[in-house]
Amino acid sequence: MSYVDEIYAKVVEQNPGEAEFHQAVKEVLDSLKLVIDANEEKYRKMALLERMVEPERIISFRVPWVDDNGQVQVNKGYRVQFNSAIGPYKGGLRLHPSVNQGILKFLGFEQVFKNSLTGLPIGGGKGGSNFDPKGKSDREVMAFCQSFMTELSKYIGADQDVPAGDIGVGAREIGFLYGQYKRLTGLYEGVLTGKGLNYGGSLVRTQATGYGLVYILDEMLKKNGKELAGKTVVISGSGNVAIYATEKAQQLGAKVVALSDSNGYIYDKDGIKLDVVKEIKEVRRGRIKEYADAVASAVYTEGKGIWNVACDIALPCATQNELNLDDAKALKANGCFAVAEGANMPSTREATDFFLESGMLFMPGKAANAGGVATSALEMSQNSQRLSWTFEEVDAKLKDIMVNIFAKADDAAKRYGVAGNYVAGANIAGFEKVVDAMMAQGIV
Ligand code: NDP
């Protein structure tokens, strides 16, 4: 059995029931096969892959809080500190009922390579809870966040582990978490990113993942002789990533015609009016259905099905495994030629293989959504220097980073004879830097 197959079998055996983690490990290891086979003896002796697939540490804890009826509620809280070879752990916190240890391990594992790709000195981690912020009052969200941070604060710090937002964690939650951290530790430090602008946040962080996604998409199109202007785009989700991907795509001359949430999707033949979406999602915390009540040219459809909307470019920006093989085939049949992932692992393995085999341009989340964490690292730099850079400065750095990520993925794919396969390219480029650091630091 090859080293890669051996490790994958062990991961499945030793991490039962963690399907998303198995899936992420398989995708990464399969695309690293060429590199690993070429270095097998050295890596085996150092148990490099065994160490790479095992988180350095998982912290799991109880989160008790009191709801508005005076009832005590208990949630599960986690932080997966996956790999600190190239810097302090960095990665978001997710609040969603589906959260479990396996999902956070998949996200933490992906984060290691993503963070490496950014070229910045950040290791990989991820955390969160099965708490559902939907339908909760501000007071309930605060009570949960304060209890969660009371435990988490023991394990994080500006030079140790720096969490950020993810699904269900936006400016409101980061504010509550930061306030409690400061109260407990007495430290005013860059321990969380995505902070408000008046207390250490960075300009562009809110927009960063969505903008970064469109910057790398634009670069991929240009390098393949195509352009974004004038193209029809379908984007799933209507949260942070989807909203700012829509904004940047529109600024660059594309027409975004569909958005979704977990209940259904809207199609607007005239192009999405983003101010209406922002009012519904960012101000009222409402449902995407309400868009069709407000805009005459829009139609709302309940349930899944967004990938049946005809488009040139698809940007999945909601959640893992939201786009399967049938969806991928429907996209291709309707003329879609490019896909870039704003979410983490939104395409199933079969869908990803179909995109690559059918010659579509495909940029995986690990590279495509790295703009968020990259800008978080820029926020950390500004906090350390006690400085605030301008919007233009941060935006220019973000764009530069995304163009560089494309170049690294493109170059690695070419070096290993799989030109145009940005899945392999991104995994190889991210892996090389982490391996170098792990080898240099000995058996830790
Ligand atoms: P938000 O919570 O702001 O938005 C998530 C969106 O996806 C919502 O529209 C939500 O709909 C939808 N969604 C969530 N879960 C499901 C589900 N199970 N089925 C269908 N739709 C769902 O999160 P973000 O925009 O921040 O994150 C979206 C994705 O991008 C995630 O995969 C995240 O890991 C990834 N990402 C985010 C980064 C960031 O900076 N925020 C950075 C890098 C990656 P509903 O409201 O109905 O739940």
Short mmCIF file of C-alpha atoms and ligand atoms in Angstrom, two decimals:
data_model
loop_
_atom_site.label_atom_id
_atom_site.label_comp_id
_atom_site.label_asym_id
_atom_site.label_seq_id
_atom_site.Cartn_x
_atom_site.Cartn_y
_atom_site.Cartn_z
CA MET A 1 0.00 0.00 0.00
CA SER A 2 1.34 3.48 -0.78
CA TYR A 3 2.15 5.82 2.11
CA VAL A 4 -0.80 8.06 1.15
CA ASP A 5 -3.30 5.17 1.08
CA GLU A 6 -1.94 3.82 4.35
CA ILE A 7 -2.41 7.16 6.10
CA TYR A 8 -5.87 7.65 4.69
CA ALA A 9 -6.92 4.18 5.92
CA LYS A 10 -5.58 5.04 9.38
CA VAL A 11 -7.43 8.36 9.44
CA VAL A 12 -10.72 6.59 8.66
CA GLU A 13 -10.07 3.91 11.27
CA GLN A 14 -8.90 6.25 14.03
CA ASN A 15 -11.47 9.03 13.50
CA PRO A 16 -14.76 7.16 13.21
CA GLY A 17 -17.87 9.07 12.14
CA GLU A 18 -15.93 12.13 10.97
CA ALA A 19 -16.95 11.97 7.29
CA GLU A 20 -16.05 15.56 6.37
CA PHE A 21 -12.60 15.17 7.92
CA HIS A 22 -12.00 11.95 5.96
CA GLN A 23 -13.14 13.72 2.78
CA ALA A 24 -10.79 16.68 3.29
CA VAL A 25 -7.80 14.44 4.08
CA LYS A 26 -8.47 12.28 1.03
CA GLU A 27 -8.74 15.23 -1.31
CA VAL A 28 -5.51 16.77 -0.05
CA LEU A 29 -3.48 13.55 0.12
CA ASP A 30 -4.61 12.34 -3.30
CA SER A 31 -3.49 15.54 -4.93
CA LEU A 32 -0.16 15.41 -3.05
CA LYS A 33 0.62 11.87 -4.18
CA LEU A 34 3.26 12.95 -6.69
CA VAL A 35 5.15 14.99 -4.11
CA ILE A 36 4.82 12.38 -1.38
CA ASP A 37 5.85 9.46 -3.60
CA ALA A 38 8.98 11.40 -4.58
CA ASN A 39 9.95 11.87 -0.91
CA GLU A 40 8.42 8.74 0.59
CA GLU A 41 11.43 7.41 2.50
CA LYS A 42 12.22 10.71 4.18
CA TYR A 43 8.59 11.45 5.08
CA ARG A 44 7.95 7.95 6.42
CA LYS A 45 10.98 8.06 8.70
CA MET A 46 9.81 11.37 10.14
CA ALA A 47 6.16 10.18 10.30
CA LEU A 48 5.38 13.41 8.52
CA LEU A 49 1.89 12.53 7.32
CA GLU A 50 0.92 10.90 10.61
CA ARG A 51 1.78 14.18 12.34
CA MET A 52 0.13 16.30 9.67
CA VAL A 53 -3.28 14.62 9.99
CA GLU A 54 -3.32 14.70 13.79
CA PRO A 55 -4.26 18.06 15.36
CA GLU A 56 -1.66 19.35 17.82
CA ARG A 57 -4.48 19.82 20.32
CA ILE A 58 -8.30 19.74 20.54
CA ILE A 59 -10.00 21.63 23.33
CA SER A 60 -13.59 20.63 23.99
CA PHE A 61 -15.73 22.26 26.66
CA ARG A 62 -19.19 22.88 28.10
CA VAL A 63 -20.91 26.21 27.35
CA PRO A 64 -23.75 26.90 29.81
CA TRP A 65 -25.86 30.06 29.39
CA VAL A 66 -29.29 31.35 30.40
CA ASP A 67 -32.00 32.04 27.79
CA ASP A 68 -34.62 34.81 27.91
CA ASN A 69 -37.06 32.56 29.79
CA GLY A 70 -34.57 31.98 32.59
CA GLN A 71 -33.89 28.44 31.36
CA VAL A 72 -30.29 27.20 31.44
CA GLN A 73 -29.04 25.93 28.08
CA VAL A 74 -25.87 23.91 27.45
CA ASN A 75 -23.91 23.78 24.20
CA LYS A 76 -20.69 22.08 23.15
CA GLY A 77 -17.68 24.34 22.49
CA TYR A 78 -14.47 23.43 20.63
CA ARG A 79 -11.16 24.78 19.45
CA VAL A 80 -9.05 22.61 17.16
CA GLN A 81 -5.42 23.82 17.19
CA PHE A 82 -4.26 21.92 14.16
CA ASN A 83 -0.79 23.01 13.15
CA SER A 84 1.49 25.82 14.35
CA ALA A 85 4.57 25.05 12.24
CA ILE A 86 4.54 28.39 10.42
CA GLY A 87 2.81 30.68 12.94
CA PRO A 88 0.18 30.99 15.69
CA TYR A 89 -3.04 29.06 15.07
CA LYS A 90 -5.44 31.11 12.97
CA GLY A 91 -8.94 30.27 11.79
CA GLY A 92 -12.57 31.13 12.39
CA LEU A 93 -15.22 30.22 14.90
CA ARG A 94 -18.43 28.69 13.52
CA LEU A 95 -21.78 28.83 15.32
CA HIS A 96 -24.24 26.47 13.66
CA PRO A 97 -26.33 23.51 14.88
CA SER A 98 -24.41 21.17 12.53
CA VAL A 99 -21.04 21.88 14.21
CA ASN A 100 -19.22 18.85 15.62
CA GLN A 101 -15.62 17.81 16.14
CA GLY A 102 -15.30 16.17 12.69
CA ILE A 103 -16.46 19.28 10.84
CA LEU A 104 -14.06 21.47 12.81
CA LYS A 105 -11.20 19.05 12.12
CA PHE A 106 -11.93 19.19 8.38
CA LEU A 107 -12.00 22.98 8.53
CA GLY A 108 -8.83 23.16 10.66
CA PHE A 109 -6.97 20.79 8.33
CA GLU A 110 -7.91 22.83 5.26
CA GLN A 111 -6.95 26.00 7.10
CA VAL A 112 -3.34 24.83 7.56
CA PHE A 113 -2.72 24.73 3.81
CA LYS A 114 -4.82 27.80 3.06
CA ASN A 115 -2.92 29.90 5.57
CA SER A 116 0.37 28.67 4.19
CA LEU A 117 -0.70 29.68 0.68
CA THR A 118 -1.27 33.28 1.76
CA GLY A 119 2.49 33.60 2.31
CA LEU A 120 1.83 35.06 5.79
CA PRO A 121 3.14 33.58 9.08
CA ILE A 122 -0.04 31.90 10.35
CA GLY A 123 -0.70 28.32 11.42
CA GLY A 124 -4.09 26.60 11.16
CA GLY A 125 -6.97 26.15 13.59
CA LYS A 126 -10.76 26.27 13.76
CA GLY A 127 -13.39 26.33 16.46
CA GLY A 128 -17.01 26.88 17.26
CA SER A 129 -20.12 25.47 18.81
CA ASN A 130 -23.42 23.78 17.95
CA PHE A 131 -25.17 26.92 19.26
CA ASP A 132 -27.67 28.33 16.71
CA PRO A 133 -27.72 32.14 16.72
CA LYS A 134 -30.77 32.16 14.44
CA GLY A 135 -33.86 33.45 16.25
CA LYS A 136 -31.92 34.32 19.44
CA SER A 137 -32.14 37.76 21.02
CA ASP A 138 -29.02 39.96 21.25
CA ARG A 139 -28.93 39.27 25.00
CA GLU A 140 -28.98 35.51 24.44
CA VAL A 141 -26.20 35.74 21.86
CA MET A 142 -24.16 37.82 24.31
CA ALA A 143 -24.76 35.36 27.16
CA PHE A 144 -23.59 32.51 24.96
CA CYS A 145 -20.52 34.40 23.66
CA GLN A 146 -19.44 35.42 27.18
CA SER A 147 -19.71 31.86 28.46
CA PHE A 148 -17.90 30.47 25.39
CA MET A 149 -15.05 32.98 25.78
CA THR A 150 -14.74 32.38 29.53
CA GLU A 151 -13.40 28.92 28.69
CA LEU A 152 -11.71 29.68 25.35
CA SER A 153 -9.72 32.60 26.78
CA LYS A 154 -7.43 30.14 28.60
CA TYR A 155 -6.11 28.78 25.31
CA ILE A 156 -5.79 31.77 22.97
CA GLY A 157 -3.63 34.90 22.71
CA ALA A 158 -2.15 37.29 20.15
CA ASP A 159 0.98 35.12 19.71
CA GLN A 160 -0.73 31.81 20.40
CA ASP A 161 -4.10 31.42 18.70
CA VAL A 162 -6.14 34.15 17.00
CA PRO A 163 -9.75 33.17 16.13
CA ALA A 164 -12.01 35.07 13.70
CA GLY A 165 -15.55 34.81 12.29
CA ASP A 166 -17.14 32.10 10.15
CA ILE A 167 -20.73 30.92 9.65
CA GLY A 168 -22.89 32.53 12.35
CA VAL A 169 -20.07 34.70 13.68
CA GLY A 170 -20.06 38.28 12.40
CA ALA A 171 -19.34 41.71 13.87
CA ARG A 172 -21.88 41.36 16.69
CA GLU A 173 -20.47 38.06 17.97
CA ILE A 174 -16.82 39.16 17.61
CA GLY A 175 -17.66 42.27 19.67
CA PHE A 176 -19.18 40.21 22.51
CA LEU A 177 -16.31 37.70 22.44
CA TYR A 178 -13.65 40.43 22.45
CA GLY A 179 -15.30 42.33 25.28
CA GLN A 180 -15.31 39.24 27.46
CA TYR A 181 -11.69 38.33 26.60
CA LYS A 182 -10.53 41.82 27.58
CA ARG A 183 -12.53 41.72 30.79
CA LEU A 184 -11.08 38.36 31.81
CA THR A 185 -7.45 38.97 30.88
CA GLY A 186 -7.08 42.73 31.13
CA LEU A 187 -5.27 42.64 27.79
CA TYR A 188 -6.07 44.92 24.87
CA GLU A 189 -4.45 42.81 22.19
CA GLY A 190 -5.13 41.45 18.71
CA VAL A 191 -6.52 38.16 19.96
CA LEU A 192 -9.50 38.11 17.61
CA THR A 193 -9.80 39.43 14.08
CA GLY A 194 -12.87 40.86 12.40
CA LYS A 195 -13.12 43.42 15.20
CA GLY A 196 -15.08 46.67 14.82
CA LEU A 197 -13.19 49.57 13.26
CA ASN A 198 -13.25 51.57 16.50
CA TYR A 199 -11.54 48.89 18.54
CA GLY A 200 -8.73 47.45 16.44
CA GLY A 201 -10.51 46.12 13.36
CA SER A 202 -9.06 46.47 9.88
CA LEU A 203 -10.71 48.18 6.95
CA VAL A 204 -11.61 45.64 4.21
CA ARG A 205 -11.84 42.68 6.66
CA THR A 206 -15.64 42.58 6.24
CA GLN A 207 -15.34 42.52 2.46
CA ALA A 208 -12.13 40.48 2.29
CA THR A 209 -13.28 36.92 1.59
CA GLY A 210 -15.79 37.92 -1.08
CA TYR A 211 -13.52 40.51 -2.69
CA GLY A 212 -10.56 38.12 -2.58
CA LEU A 213 -12.64 35.41 -4.22
CA VAL A 214 -13.44 37.68 -7.14
CA TYR A 215 -9.83 38.93 -7.42
CA ILE A 216 -8.52 35.38 -7.82
CA LEU A 217 -11.39 34.48 -10.15
CA ASP A 218 -10.54 37.49 -12.30
CA GLU A 219 -6.87 36.47 -12.37
CA MET A 220 -7.75 32.86 -13.32
CA LEU A 221 -9.98 34.10 -16.14
CA LYS A 222 -7.36 36.53 -17.47
CA LYS A 223 -4.61 33.92 -17.41
CA ASN A 224 -6.92 31.63 -19.41
CA GLY A 225 -7.77 34.25 -22.02
CA LYS A 226 -11.20 35.16 -20.65
CA GLU A 227 -12.70 38.11 -18.78
CA LEU A 228 -15.24 38.72 -16.03
CA ALA A 229 -16.95 41.81 -17.45
CA GLY A 230 -20.29 41.03 -19.06
CA LYS A 231 -20.54 37.50 -17.59
CA THR A 232 -23.58 36.11 -15.76
CA VAL A 233 -22.79 34.86 -12.26
CA VAL A 234 -24.71 32.66 -9.81
CA ILE A 235 -23.69 32.84 -6.13
CA SER A 236 -25.04 30.59 -3.38
CA GLY A 237 -25.52 31.84 0.18
CA SER A 238 -26.35 35.40 1.17
CA GLY A 239 -24.03 35.80 4.13
CA ASN A 240 -20.76 37.66 4.48
CA VAL A 241 -18.88 35.91 1.67
CA ALA A 242 -21.77 35.88 -0.82
CA ILE A 243 -22.65 39.56 -0.28
CA TYR A 244 -19.14 40.89 -0.87
CA ALA A 245 -18.45 38.52 -3.75
CA THR A 246 -21.58 39.97 -5.35
CA GLU A 247 -20.38 43.52 -4.68
CA LYS A 248 -16.94 43.00 -6.25
CA ALA A 249 -18.28 40.97 -9.20
CA GLN A 250 -20.72 43.81 -9.95
CA GLN A 251 -17.96 46.42 -9.62
CA LEU A 252 -15.93 44.50 -12.19
CA GLY A 253 -18.83 44.48 -14.66
CA ALA A 254 -20.41 41.05 -14.12
CA LYS A 255 -24.15 40.47 -13.66
CA VAL A 256 -25.08 38.45 -10.56
CA VAL A 257 -28.54 36.90 -11.03
CA ALA A 258 -29.06 34.52 -8.08
CA LEU A 259 -28.41 34.23 -4.33
CA SER A 260 -29.73 31.77 -1.72
CA ASP A 261 -30.01 30.83 1.94
CA SER A 262 -30.80 27.51 3.59
CA ASN A 263 -34.51 27.87 2.72
CA GLY A 264 -34.38 28.68 -0.99
CA TYR A 265 -33.00 30.95 -3.72
CA ILE A 266 -33.89 34.12 -5.60
CA TYR A 267 -33.43 34.74 -9.31
CA ASP A 268 -33.43 38.31 -10.56
CA LYS A 269 -33.13 38.55 -14.34
CA ASP A 270 -32.20 42.24 -14.06
CA GLY A 271 -29.31 41.57 -11.69
CA ILE A 272 -29.30 41.46 -7.90
CA LYS A 273 -29.89 44.80 -6.13
CA LEU A 274 -27.34 44.47 -3.38
CA ASP A 275 -28.65 47.30 -1.18
CA VAL A 276 -31.90 45.33 -0.80
CA VAL A 277 -29.98 42.15 0.15
CA LYS A 278 -27.82 44.04 2.67
CA GLU A 279 -30.90 45.55 4.30
CA ILE A 280 -32.52 42.10 4.62
CA LYS A 281 -29.44 40.18 5.75
CA GLU A 282 -27.17 42.66 7.52
CA VAL A 283 -29.77 44.92 9.14
CA ARG A 284 -32.94 42.87 9.67
CA ARG A 285 -31.33 39.37 9.81
CA GLY A 286 -34.21 38.21 7.58
CA ARG A 287 -34.67 35.51 4.91
CA ILE A 288 -33.67 35.79 1.24
CA LYS A 289 -37.33 35.17 0.29
CA GLU A 290 -38.06 38.75 1.38
CA TYR A 291 -36.04 40.00 -1.63
CA ALA A 292 -38.76 38.78 -3.99
CA ASP A 293 -41.37 40.71 -1.97
CA ALA A 294 -39.35 43.89 -2.44
CA VAL A 295 -38.14 43.55 -6.06
CA ALA A 296 -40.65 42.99 -8.89
CA SER A 297 -38.16 41.41 -11.33
CA ALA A 298 -37.24 38.64 -8.83
CA VAL A 299 -38.63 35.15 -8.36
CA TYR A 300 -38.17 33.08 -5.20
CA THR A 301 -37.96 29.27 -5.31
CA GLU A 302 -38.15 27.22 -2.14
CA GLY A 303 -35.48 24.54 -1.57
CA LYS A 304 -32.25 23.67 -3.38
CA GLY A 305 -31.95 24.14 -7.12
CA ILE A 306 -29.82 27.25 -7.48
CA TRP A 307 -27.29 25.34 -9.61
CA ASN A 308 -29.96 24.86 -12.30
CA VAL A 309 -29.91 28.60 -12.99
CA ALA A 310 -28.03 29.23 -16.26
CA CYS A 311 -24.77 31.15 -15.82
CA ASP A 312 -21.22 31.56 -17.10
CA ILE A 313 -19.63 31.46 -13.64
CA ALA A 314 -20.71 29.82 -10.38
CA LEU A 315 -19.46 30.86 -6.94
CA PRO A 316 -20.62 28.51 -4.15
CA CYS A 317 -20.44 30.63 -0.96
CA ALA A 318 -22.72 28.87 1.57
CA THR A 319 -21.41 25.67 3.15
CA GLN A 320 -19.67 22.31 2.70
CA ASN A 321 -21.00 19.75 0.19
CA GLU A 322 -23.70 22.06 -1.14
CA LEU A 323 -22.85 21.27 -4.79
CA ASN A 324 -22.94 17.61 -5.90
CA LEU A 325 -22.24 15.78 -9.16
CA ASP A 326 -25.74 16.39 -10.58
CA ASP A 327 -25.38 20.08 -9.80
CA ALA A 328 -21.98 20.15 -11.50
CA LYS A 329 -23.42 18.49 -14.62
CA ALA A 330 -26.36 20.92 -14.65
CA LEU A 331 -23.98 23.87 -14.48
CA LYS A 332 -21.90 22.58 -17.39
CA ALA A 333 -24.99 21.73 -19.47
CA ASN A 334 -26.24 25.30 -19.00
CA GLY A 335 -23.00 26.85 -20.24
CA CYS A 336 -21.06 27.47 -17.04
CA PHE A 337 -17.31 27.42 -17.72
CA ALA A 338 -15.77 28.55 -14.40
CA VAL A 339 -16.30 27.79 -10.71
CA ALA A 340 -14.51 29.37 -7.74
CA GLU A 341 -15.32 28.30 -4.19
CA GLY A 342 -16.05 31.02 -1.63
CA ALA A 343 -17.16 28.44 0.96
CA ASN A 344 -14.97 25.69 2.40
CA MET A 345 -15.30 22.42 0.43
CA PRO A 346 -18.72 23.32 -1.05
CA SER A 347 -18.24 20.89 -3.95
CA THR A 348 -18.36 17.17 -3.26
CA ARG A 349 -15.39 15.11 -4.39
CA GLU A 350 -17.37 13.81 -7.39
CA ALA A 351 -18.34 17.34 -8.41
CA THR A 352 -14.73 18.53 -8.12
CA ASP A 353 -13.52 15.61 -10.26
CA PHE A 354 -16.20 16.41 -12.86
CA PHE A 355 -15.12 20.07 -13.06
CA LEU A 356 -11.49 19.06 -13.58
CA GLU A 357 -12.18 16.26 -16.04
CA SER A 358 -14.61 18.27 -18.15
CA GLY A 359 -12.09 21.07 -18.63
CA MET A 360 -13.91 23.75 -16.65
CA LEU A 361 -11.82 26.33 -14.82
CA PHE A 362 -11.99 25.45 -11.13
CA MET A 363 -10.45 27.26 -8.16
CA PRO A 364 -10.82 25.39 -4.84
CA GLY A 365 -11.82 27.14 -1.61
CA LYS A 366 -8.43 26.68 -0.05
CA ALA A 367 -7.04 29.21 -2.53
CA ALA A 368 -10.16 31.10 -3.52
CA ASN A 369 -11.42 32.08 -0.06
CA ALA A 370 -8.01 32.75 1.51
CA GLY A 371 -8.57 36.52 1.28
CA GLY A 372 -10.46 36.47 4.58
CA VAL A 373 -7.72 34.95 6.64
CA ALA A 374 -5.06 36.93 4.78
CA THR A 375 -6.76 40.19 5.74
CA SER A 376 -7.13 38.87 9.29
CA ALA A 377 -3.35 38.49 9.32
CA LEU A 378 -3.09 42.08 8.08
CA GLU A 379 -5.34 43.08 11.00
CA MET A 380 -2.91 41.28 13.35
CA SER A 381 0.01 43.24 11.87
CA GLN A 382 -1.79 46.55 12.34
CA ASN A 383 -2.69 45.63 15.95
CA SER A 384 0.94 44.76 16.72
CA GLN A 385 2.13 48.04 15.25
CA ARG A 386 -0.75 50.05 16.81
CA LEU A 387 -1.52 51.39 13.34
CA SER A 388 -4.53 51.54 11.00
CA TRP A 389 -3.93 51.33 7.28
CA THR A 390 -6.32 52.97 4.79
CA PHE A 391 -8.96 51.03 2.83
CA GLU A 392 -6.93 51.46 -0.35
CA GLU A 393 -3.75 50.14 1.29
CA VAL A 394 -5.40 47.01 2.67
CA ASP A 395 -7.37 46.38 -0.52
CA ALA A 396 -4.18 46.65 -2.60
CA LYS A 397 -2.39 44.18 -0.31
CA LEU A 398 -5.37 41.79 -0.50
CA LYS A 399 -5.38 41.93 -4.28
CA ASP A 400 -1.65 41.32 -4.38
CA ILE A 401 -1.99 38.31 -2.08
CA MET A 402 -4.75 36.77 -4.22
CA VAL A 403 -2.79 37.27 -7.44
CA ASN A 404 0.20 35.64 -5.74
CA ILE A 405 -1.88 32.70 -4.54
CA PHE A 406 -3.00 32.14 -8.12
CA ALA A 407 0.63 32.27 -9.29
CA LYS A 408 1.73 29.76 -6.64
CA ALA A 409 -1.06 27.29 -7.41
CA ASP A 410 -0.49 27.69 -11.15
CA ASP A 411 3.27 27.23 -10.81
CA ALA A 412 3.04 24.17 -8.54
CA ALA A 413 0.56 22.51 -10.91
CA LYS A 414 2.91 23.12 -13.84
CA ARG A 415 5.98 21.87 -11.91
CA TYR A 416 4.25 18.56 -11.24
CA GLY A 417 2.90 18.13 -14.79
CA VAL A 418 -0.75 18.87 -14.05
CA ALA A 419 -1.04 22.37 -15.53
CA GLY A 420 -4.45 23.96 -14.99
CA ASN A 421 -5.30 21.69 -12.05
CA TYR A 422 -5.49 24.34 -9.34
CA VAL A 423 -6.69 21.81 -6.76
CA ALA A 424 -3.39 19.96 -6.96
CA GLY A 425 -1.47 23.22 -7.36
CA ALA A 426 -2.97 24.83 -4.25
CA ASN A 427 -2.48 21.73 -2.13
CA ILE A 428 1.12 21.24 -3.24
CA ALA A 429 2.10 24.89 -2.79
CA GLY A 430 0.48 25.06 0.67
CA PHE A 431 2.01 21.73 1.72
CA GLU A 432 5.60 22.52 0.69
CA LYS A 433 6.01 25.42 3.09
CA VAL A 434 4.46 23.60 6.06
CA VAL A 435 6.61 20.51 5.41
CA ASP A 436 9.80 22.58 5.30
CA ALA A 437 8.94 24.16 8.65
CA MET A 438 7.95 20.84 10.25
CA MET A 439 11.14 19.14 9.07
CA ALA A 440 13.27 22.00 10.39
CA GLN A 441 11.61 21.97 13.82
CA GLY A 442 12.28 18.30 14.57
CA ILE A 443 9.92 15.80 16.14
CA VAL A 444 7.26 17.99 17.73
P1 NDP B 1 -22.60 33.50 7.02
O1 NDP B 1 -23.11 32.91 8.26
O2 NDP B 1 -22.43 34.98 6.92
O3 NDP B 1 -23.51 33.04 5.78
C1 NDP B 1 -23.69 31.71 5.46
C2 NDP B 1 -24.67 31.61 4.30
O4 NDP B 1 -24.74 30.24 3.88
C3 NDP B 1 -26.09 31.99 4.72
O5 NDP B 1 -26.76 32.50 3.62
C4 NDP B 1 -26.67 30.64 5.15
O6 NDP B 1 -28.08 30.57 5.06
C5 NDP B 1 -26.04 29.70 4.14
N1 NDP B 1 -25.91 28.37 4.74
C6 NDP B 1 -25.25 28.04 5.88
N2 NDP B 1 -25.38 26.74 6.16
C7 NDP B 1 -26.16 26.24 5.18
C8 NDP B 1 -26.67 24.95 4.89
N3 NDP B 1 -26.40 23.91 5.69
N4 NDP B 1 -27.41 24.80 3.77
C9 NDP B 1 -27.68 25.86 2.95
N5 NDP B 1 -27.23 27.12 3.18
C10 NDP B 1 -26.49 27.29 4.27
O7 NDP B 1 -21.22 32.75 6.74
P2 NDP B 1 -20.02 33.21 5.79
O8 NDP B 1 -20.53 33.92 4.59
O9 NDP B 1 -19.00 33.84 6.65
O10 NDP B 1 -19.41 31.78 5.37
C11 NDP B 1 -19.85 31.07 4.21
C12 NDP B 1 -18.81 30.03 3.83
O11 NDP B 1 -17.56 30.69 3.56
C13 NDP B 1 -18.49 28.97 4.89
O12 NDP B 1 -18.17 27.75 4.25
C14 NDP B 1 -17.25 29.53 5.57
O13 NDP B 1 -16.48 28.52 6.18
C15 NDP B 1 -16.53 30.11 4.36
N6 NDP B 1 -15.52 31.12 4.67
C16 NDP B 1 -15.86 32.28 5.34
C17 NDP B 1 -14.88 33.22 5.58
C18 NDP B 1 -15.21 34.54 6.21
O14 NDP B 1 -14.30 35.39 6.24
N7 NDP B 1 -16.42 34.78 6.68
C19 NDP B 1 -13.47 32.99 5.21
C20 NDP B 1 -13.25 31.80 4.44
C21 NDP B 1 -14.25 30.89 4.22
P3 NDP B 1 -28.95 30.61 6.41
O15 NDP B 1 -28.89 32.03 6.88
O16 NDP B 1 -30.30 30.18 5.98
O17 NDP B 1 -28.30 29.63 7.37
#
